[in-house]
CSV table of N, CA and C in Angstrom, one decimal:
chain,number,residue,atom,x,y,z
A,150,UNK,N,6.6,7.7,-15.9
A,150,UNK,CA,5.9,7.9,-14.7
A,150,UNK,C,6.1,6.6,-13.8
A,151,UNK,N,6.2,7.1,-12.5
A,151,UNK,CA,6.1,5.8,-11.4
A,151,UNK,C,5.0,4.8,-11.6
A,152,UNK,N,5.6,3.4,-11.3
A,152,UNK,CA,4.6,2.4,-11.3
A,152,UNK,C,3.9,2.0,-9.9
A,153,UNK,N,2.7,2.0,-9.9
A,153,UNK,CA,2.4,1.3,-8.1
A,153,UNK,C,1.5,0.4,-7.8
A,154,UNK,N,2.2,0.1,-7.1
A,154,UNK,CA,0.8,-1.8,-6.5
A,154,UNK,C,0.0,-1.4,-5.6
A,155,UNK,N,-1.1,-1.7,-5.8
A,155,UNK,CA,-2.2,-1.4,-4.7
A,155,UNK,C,-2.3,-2.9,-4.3
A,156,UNK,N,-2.5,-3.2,-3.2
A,156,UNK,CA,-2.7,-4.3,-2.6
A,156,UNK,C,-3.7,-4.4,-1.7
A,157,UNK,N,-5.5,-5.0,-2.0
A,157,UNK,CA,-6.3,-4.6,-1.0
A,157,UNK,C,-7.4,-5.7,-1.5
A,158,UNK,N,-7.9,-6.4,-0.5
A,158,UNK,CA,-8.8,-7.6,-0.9
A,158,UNK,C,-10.4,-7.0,-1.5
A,159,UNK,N,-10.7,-5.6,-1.2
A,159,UNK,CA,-11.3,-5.0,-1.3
A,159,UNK,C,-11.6,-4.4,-3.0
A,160,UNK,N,-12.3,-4.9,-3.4
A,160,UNK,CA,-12.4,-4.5,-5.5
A,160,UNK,C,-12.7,-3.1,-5.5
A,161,UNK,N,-13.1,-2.7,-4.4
A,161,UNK,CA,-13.9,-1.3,-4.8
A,161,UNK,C,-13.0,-0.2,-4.4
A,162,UNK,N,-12.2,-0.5,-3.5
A,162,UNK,CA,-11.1,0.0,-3.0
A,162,UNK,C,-10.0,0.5,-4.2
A,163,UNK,N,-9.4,-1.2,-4.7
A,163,UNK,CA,-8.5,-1.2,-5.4
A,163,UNK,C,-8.9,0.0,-6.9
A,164,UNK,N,-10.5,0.0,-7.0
A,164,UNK,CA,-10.8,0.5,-8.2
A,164,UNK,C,-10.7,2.0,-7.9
A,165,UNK,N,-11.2,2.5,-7.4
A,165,UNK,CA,-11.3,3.8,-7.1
A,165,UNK,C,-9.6,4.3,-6.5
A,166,UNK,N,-9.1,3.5,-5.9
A,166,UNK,CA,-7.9,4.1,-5.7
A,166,UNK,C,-6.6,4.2,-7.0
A,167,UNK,N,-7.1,2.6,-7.7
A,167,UNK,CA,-6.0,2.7,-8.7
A,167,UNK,C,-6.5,4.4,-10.0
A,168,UNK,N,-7.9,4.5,-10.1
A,168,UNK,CA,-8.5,5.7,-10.9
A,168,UNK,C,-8.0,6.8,-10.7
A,169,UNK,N,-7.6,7.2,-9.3
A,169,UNK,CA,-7.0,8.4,-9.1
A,169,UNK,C,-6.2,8.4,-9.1
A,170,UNK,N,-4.9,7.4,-8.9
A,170,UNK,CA,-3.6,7.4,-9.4
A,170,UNK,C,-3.1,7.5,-10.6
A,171,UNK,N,-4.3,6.8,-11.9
A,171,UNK,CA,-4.0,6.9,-13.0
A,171,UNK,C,-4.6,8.1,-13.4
A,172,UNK,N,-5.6,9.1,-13.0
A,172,UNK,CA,-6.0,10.6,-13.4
A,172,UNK,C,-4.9,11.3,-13.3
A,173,UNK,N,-3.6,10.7,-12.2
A,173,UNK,CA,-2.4,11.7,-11.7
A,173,UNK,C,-1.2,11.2,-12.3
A,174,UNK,N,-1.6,10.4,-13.4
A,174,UNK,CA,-0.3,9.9,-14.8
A,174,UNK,C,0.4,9.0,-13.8
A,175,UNK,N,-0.2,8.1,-12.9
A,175,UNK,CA,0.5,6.8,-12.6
A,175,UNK,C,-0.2,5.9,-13.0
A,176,UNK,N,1.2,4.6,-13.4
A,176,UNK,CA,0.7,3.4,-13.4
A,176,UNK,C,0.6,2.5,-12.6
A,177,UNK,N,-0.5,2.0,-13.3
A,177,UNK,CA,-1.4,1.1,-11.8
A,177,UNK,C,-1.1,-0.1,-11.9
A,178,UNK,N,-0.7,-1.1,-10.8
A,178,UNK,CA,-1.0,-2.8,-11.1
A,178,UNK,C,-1.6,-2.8,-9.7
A,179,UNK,N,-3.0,-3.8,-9.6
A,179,UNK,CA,-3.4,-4.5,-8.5
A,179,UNK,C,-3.3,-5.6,-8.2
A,180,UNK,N,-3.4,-6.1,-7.0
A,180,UNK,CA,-3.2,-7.6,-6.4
A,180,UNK,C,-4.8,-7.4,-4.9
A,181,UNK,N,-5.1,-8.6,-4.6
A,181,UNK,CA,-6.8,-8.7,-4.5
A,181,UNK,C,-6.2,-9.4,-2.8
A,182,UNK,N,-4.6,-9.7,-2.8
A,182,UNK,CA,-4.3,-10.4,-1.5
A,182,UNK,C,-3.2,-10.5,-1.3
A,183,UNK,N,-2.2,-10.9,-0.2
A,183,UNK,CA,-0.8,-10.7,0.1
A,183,UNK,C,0.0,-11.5,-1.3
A,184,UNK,N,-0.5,-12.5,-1.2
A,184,UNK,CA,0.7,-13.4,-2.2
A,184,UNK,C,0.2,-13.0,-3.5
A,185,UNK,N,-0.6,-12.6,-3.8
A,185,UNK,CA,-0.1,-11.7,-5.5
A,185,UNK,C,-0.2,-10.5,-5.3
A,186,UNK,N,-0.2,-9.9,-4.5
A,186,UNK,CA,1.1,-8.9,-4.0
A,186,UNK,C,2.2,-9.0,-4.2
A,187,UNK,N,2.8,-9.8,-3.8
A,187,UNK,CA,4.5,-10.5,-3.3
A,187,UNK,C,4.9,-10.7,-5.2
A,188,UNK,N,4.5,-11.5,-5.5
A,188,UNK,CA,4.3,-12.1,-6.8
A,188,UNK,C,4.6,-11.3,-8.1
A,189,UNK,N,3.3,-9.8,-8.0
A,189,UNK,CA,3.8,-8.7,-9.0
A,189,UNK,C,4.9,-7.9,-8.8
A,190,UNK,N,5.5,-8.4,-7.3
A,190,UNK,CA,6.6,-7.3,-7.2
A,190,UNK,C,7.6,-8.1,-7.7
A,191,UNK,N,7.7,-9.1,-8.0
A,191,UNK,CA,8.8,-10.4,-8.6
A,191,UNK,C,8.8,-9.5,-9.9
A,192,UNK,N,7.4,-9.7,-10.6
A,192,UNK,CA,7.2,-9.8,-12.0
A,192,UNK,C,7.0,-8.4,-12.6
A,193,UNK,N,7.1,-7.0,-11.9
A,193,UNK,CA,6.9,-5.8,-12.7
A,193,UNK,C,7.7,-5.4,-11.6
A,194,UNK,N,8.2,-3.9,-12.4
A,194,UNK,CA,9.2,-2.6,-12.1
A,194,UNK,C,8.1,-2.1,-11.2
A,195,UNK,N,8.0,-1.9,-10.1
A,195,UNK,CA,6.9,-1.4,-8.7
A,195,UNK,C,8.2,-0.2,-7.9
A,196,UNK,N,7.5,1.1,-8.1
A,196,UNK,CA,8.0,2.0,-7.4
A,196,UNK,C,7.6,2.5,-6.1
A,197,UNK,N,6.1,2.1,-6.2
A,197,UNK,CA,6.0,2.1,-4.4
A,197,UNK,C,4.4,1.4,-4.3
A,198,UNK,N,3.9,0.6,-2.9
A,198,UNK,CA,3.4,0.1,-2.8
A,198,UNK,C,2.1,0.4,-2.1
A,199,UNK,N,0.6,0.2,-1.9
A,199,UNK,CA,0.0,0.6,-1.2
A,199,UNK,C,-0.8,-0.4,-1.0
A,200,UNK,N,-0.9,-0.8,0.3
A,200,UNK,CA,-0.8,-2.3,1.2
A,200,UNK,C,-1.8,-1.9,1.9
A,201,UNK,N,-3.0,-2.5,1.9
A,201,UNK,CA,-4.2,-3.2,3.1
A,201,UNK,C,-3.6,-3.9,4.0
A,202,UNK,N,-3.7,-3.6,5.0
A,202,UNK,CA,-3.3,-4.3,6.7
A,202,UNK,C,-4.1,-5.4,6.8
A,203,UNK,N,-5.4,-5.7,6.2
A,203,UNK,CA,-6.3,-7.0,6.7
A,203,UNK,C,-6.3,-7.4,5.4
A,204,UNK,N,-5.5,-8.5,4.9
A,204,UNK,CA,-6.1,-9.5,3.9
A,204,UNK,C,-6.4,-10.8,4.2
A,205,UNK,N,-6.7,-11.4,3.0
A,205,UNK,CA,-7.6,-12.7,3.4
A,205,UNK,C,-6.4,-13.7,4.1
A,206,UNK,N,-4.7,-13.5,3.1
A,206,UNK,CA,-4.5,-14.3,3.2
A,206,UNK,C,-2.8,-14.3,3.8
A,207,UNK,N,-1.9,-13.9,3.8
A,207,UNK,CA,-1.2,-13.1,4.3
A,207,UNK,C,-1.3,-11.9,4.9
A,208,UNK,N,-1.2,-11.2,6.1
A,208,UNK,CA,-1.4,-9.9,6.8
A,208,UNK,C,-0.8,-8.8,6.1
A,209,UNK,N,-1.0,-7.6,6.2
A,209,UNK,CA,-0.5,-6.6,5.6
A,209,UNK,C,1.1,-6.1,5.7
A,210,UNK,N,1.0,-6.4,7.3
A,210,UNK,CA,1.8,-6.2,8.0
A,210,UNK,C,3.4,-7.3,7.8
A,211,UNK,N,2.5,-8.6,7.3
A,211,UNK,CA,3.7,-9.7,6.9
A,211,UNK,C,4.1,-9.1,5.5
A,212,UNK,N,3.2,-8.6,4.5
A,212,UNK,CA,4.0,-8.5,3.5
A,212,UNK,C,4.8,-7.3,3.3
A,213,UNK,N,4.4,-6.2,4.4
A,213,UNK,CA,5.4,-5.3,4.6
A,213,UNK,C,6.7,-5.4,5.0
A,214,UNK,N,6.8,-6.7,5.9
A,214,UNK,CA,7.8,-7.2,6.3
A,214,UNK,C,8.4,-8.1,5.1
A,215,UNK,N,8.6,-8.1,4.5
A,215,UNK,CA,8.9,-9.2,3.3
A,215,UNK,C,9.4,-8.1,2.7
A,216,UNK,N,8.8,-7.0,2.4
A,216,UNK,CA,9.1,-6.3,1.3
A,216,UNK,C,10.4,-5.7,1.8
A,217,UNK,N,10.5,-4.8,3.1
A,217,UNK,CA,10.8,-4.1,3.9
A,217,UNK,C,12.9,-5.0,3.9
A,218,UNK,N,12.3,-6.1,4.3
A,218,UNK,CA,14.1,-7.5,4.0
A,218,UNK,C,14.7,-7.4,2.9
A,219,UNK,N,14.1,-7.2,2.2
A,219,UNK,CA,14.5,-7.5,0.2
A,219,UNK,C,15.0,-5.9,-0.6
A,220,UNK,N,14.2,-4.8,0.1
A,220,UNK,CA,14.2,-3.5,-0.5
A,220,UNK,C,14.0,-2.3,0.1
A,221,UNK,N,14.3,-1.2,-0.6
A,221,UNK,CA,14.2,0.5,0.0
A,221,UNK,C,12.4,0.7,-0.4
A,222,UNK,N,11.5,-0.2,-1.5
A,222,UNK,CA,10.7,0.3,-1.5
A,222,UNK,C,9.8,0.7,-1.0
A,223,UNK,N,9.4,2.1,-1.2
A,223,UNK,CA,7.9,2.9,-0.1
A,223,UNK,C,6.5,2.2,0.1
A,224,UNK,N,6.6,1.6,0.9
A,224,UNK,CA,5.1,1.1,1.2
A,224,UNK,C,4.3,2.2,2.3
A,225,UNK,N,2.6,2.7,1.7
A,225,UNK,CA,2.1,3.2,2.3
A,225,UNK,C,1.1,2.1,3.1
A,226,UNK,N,0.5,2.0,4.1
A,226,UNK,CA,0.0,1.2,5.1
A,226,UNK,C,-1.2,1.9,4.5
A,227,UNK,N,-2.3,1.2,4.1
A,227,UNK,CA,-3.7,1.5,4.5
A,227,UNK,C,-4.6,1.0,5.6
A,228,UNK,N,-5.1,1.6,6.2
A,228,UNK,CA,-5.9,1.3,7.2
A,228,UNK,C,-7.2,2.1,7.7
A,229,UNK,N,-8.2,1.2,8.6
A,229,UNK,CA,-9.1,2.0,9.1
A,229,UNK,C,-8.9,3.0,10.8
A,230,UNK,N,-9.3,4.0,10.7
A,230,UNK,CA,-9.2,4.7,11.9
A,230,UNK,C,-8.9,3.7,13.2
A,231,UNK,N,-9.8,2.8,13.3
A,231,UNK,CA,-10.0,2.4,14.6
A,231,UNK,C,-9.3,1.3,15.1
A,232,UNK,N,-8.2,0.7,14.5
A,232,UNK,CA,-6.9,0.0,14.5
A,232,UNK,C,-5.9,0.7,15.3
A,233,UNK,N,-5.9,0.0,16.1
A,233,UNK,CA,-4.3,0.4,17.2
A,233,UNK,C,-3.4,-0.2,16.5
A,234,UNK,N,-2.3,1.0,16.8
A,234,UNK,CA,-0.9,0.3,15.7
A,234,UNK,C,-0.1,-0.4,17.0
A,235,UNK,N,-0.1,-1.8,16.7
A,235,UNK,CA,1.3,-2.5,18.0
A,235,UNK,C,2.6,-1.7,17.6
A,236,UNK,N,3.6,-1.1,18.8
A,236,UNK,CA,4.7,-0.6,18.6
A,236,UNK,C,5.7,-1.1,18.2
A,237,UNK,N,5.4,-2.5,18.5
A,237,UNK,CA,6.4,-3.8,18.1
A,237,UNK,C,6.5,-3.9,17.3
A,238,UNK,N,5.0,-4.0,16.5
A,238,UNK,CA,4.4,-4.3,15.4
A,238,UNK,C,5.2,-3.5,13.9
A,239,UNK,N,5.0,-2.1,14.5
A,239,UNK,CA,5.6,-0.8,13.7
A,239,UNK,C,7.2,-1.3,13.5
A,240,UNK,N,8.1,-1.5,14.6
A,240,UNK,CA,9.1,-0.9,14.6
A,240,UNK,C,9.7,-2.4,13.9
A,241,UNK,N,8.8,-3.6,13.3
A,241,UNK,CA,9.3,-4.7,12.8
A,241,UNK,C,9.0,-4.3,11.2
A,242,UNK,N,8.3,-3.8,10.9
A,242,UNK,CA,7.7,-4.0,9.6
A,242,UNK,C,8.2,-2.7,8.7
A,243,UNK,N,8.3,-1.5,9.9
A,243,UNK,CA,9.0,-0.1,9.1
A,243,UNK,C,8.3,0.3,7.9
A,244,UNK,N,7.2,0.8,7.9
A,244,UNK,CA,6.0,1.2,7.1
A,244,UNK,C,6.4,2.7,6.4
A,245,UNK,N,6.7,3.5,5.4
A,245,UNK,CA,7.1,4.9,5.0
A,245,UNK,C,6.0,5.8,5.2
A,246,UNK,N,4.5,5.2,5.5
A,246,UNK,CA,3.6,6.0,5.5
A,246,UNK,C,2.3,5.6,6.2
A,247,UNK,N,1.2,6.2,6.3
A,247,UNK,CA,0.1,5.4,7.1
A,247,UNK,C,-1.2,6.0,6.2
A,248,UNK,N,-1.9,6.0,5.8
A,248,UNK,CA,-3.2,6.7,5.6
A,248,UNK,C,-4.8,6.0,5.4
A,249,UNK,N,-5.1,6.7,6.7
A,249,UNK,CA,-6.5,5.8,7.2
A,249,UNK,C,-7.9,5.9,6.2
A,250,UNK,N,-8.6,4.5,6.6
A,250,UNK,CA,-9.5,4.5,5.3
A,250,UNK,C,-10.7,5.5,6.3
A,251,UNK,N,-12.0,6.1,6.5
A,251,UNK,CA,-12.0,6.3,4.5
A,251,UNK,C,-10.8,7.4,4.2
A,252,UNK,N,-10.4,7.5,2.9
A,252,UNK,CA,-8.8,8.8,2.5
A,252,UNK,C,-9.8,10.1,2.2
A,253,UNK,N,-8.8,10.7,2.0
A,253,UNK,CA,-9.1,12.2,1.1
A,253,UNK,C,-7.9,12.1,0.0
A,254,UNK,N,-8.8,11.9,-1.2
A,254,UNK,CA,-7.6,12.1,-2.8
A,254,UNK,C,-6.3,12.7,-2.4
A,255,UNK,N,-6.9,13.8,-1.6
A,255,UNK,CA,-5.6,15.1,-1.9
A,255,UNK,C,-4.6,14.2,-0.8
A,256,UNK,N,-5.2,13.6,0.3
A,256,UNK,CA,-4.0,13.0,1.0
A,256,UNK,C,-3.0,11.8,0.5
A,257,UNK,N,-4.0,11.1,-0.4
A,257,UNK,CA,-3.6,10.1,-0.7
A,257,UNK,C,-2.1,11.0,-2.2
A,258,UNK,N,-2.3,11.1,-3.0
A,258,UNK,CA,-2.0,11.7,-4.0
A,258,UNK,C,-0.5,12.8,-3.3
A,259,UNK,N,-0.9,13.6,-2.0
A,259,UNK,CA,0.3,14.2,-1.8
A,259,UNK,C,1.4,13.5,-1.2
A,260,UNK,N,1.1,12.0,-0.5
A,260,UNK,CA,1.7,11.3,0.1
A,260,UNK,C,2.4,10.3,-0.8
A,261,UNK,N,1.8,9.7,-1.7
A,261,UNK,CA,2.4,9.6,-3.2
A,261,UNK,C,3.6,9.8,-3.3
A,262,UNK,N,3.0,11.4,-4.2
A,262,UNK,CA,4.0,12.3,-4.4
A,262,UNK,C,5.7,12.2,-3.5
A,263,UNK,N,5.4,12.7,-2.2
A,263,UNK,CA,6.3,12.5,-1.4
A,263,UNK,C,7.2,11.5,-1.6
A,264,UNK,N,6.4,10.3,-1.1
A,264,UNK,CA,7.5,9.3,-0.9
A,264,UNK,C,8.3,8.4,-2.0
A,265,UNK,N,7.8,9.4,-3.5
A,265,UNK,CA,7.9,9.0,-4.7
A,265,UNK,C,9.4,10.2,-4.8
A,266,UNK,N,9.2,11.3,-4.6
A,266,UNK,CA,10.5,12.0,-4.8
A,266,UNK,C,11.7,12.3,-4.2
């Protein structure tokens, strides 16, 4: 089964999201901020990513861009509704997906899916 990084400074986030990935036979690794984000993707086989836009300590958006230089892998963008996406912003960092907080399982889980197959 696919492996995936959740990346979100947020504990409650990371928990509930990694729970429903692992109810759906994926494996989970978390990181709590950009640079151990960056770090587990050195150190474990990561199939696709799912990245907080606001962390404490590198931006979401930078480590999308890091990821995005080095590899094909899917990063989903998490975010809240009421964030304007910069165009600039988008078309530097090339995001595979977007899905606004609060989620719905089924979205999160179909969008997964997707960019997993």
């Amino acid at each position: 089964m696919p492996t995936i990084l959740i990346i979100d400074d947020e504990a409650d986030i990371r928990a509930l999201v990694s729970l429903m990935l692992q109810d759906a036979g994926y494996t989970v690794h978390e990181a709590g901020n950009g640079t151990d984000g960056l770090a587990q993707l050195k150190e474990n086989d990561i199939n696709l990513v799912i990245l907080d836009v606001m962390l404490p300590d590198v931006s979401g958006w930078e480590v999308c861009r890091r990821i995005k230089e080095t590899s094909t892998l899917p990063v989903i963008i998490f975010t809240v509704r009421s964030q304007v996406y910069d165009e600039a912003r988008l078309a530097s960092v090339h995001p595979d997906a977007f899905i606004n907080k609060p989620f719905e399982r089924i979205e999160l889980l179909e969008t997964v899916a997707r960019l997993l197959a």
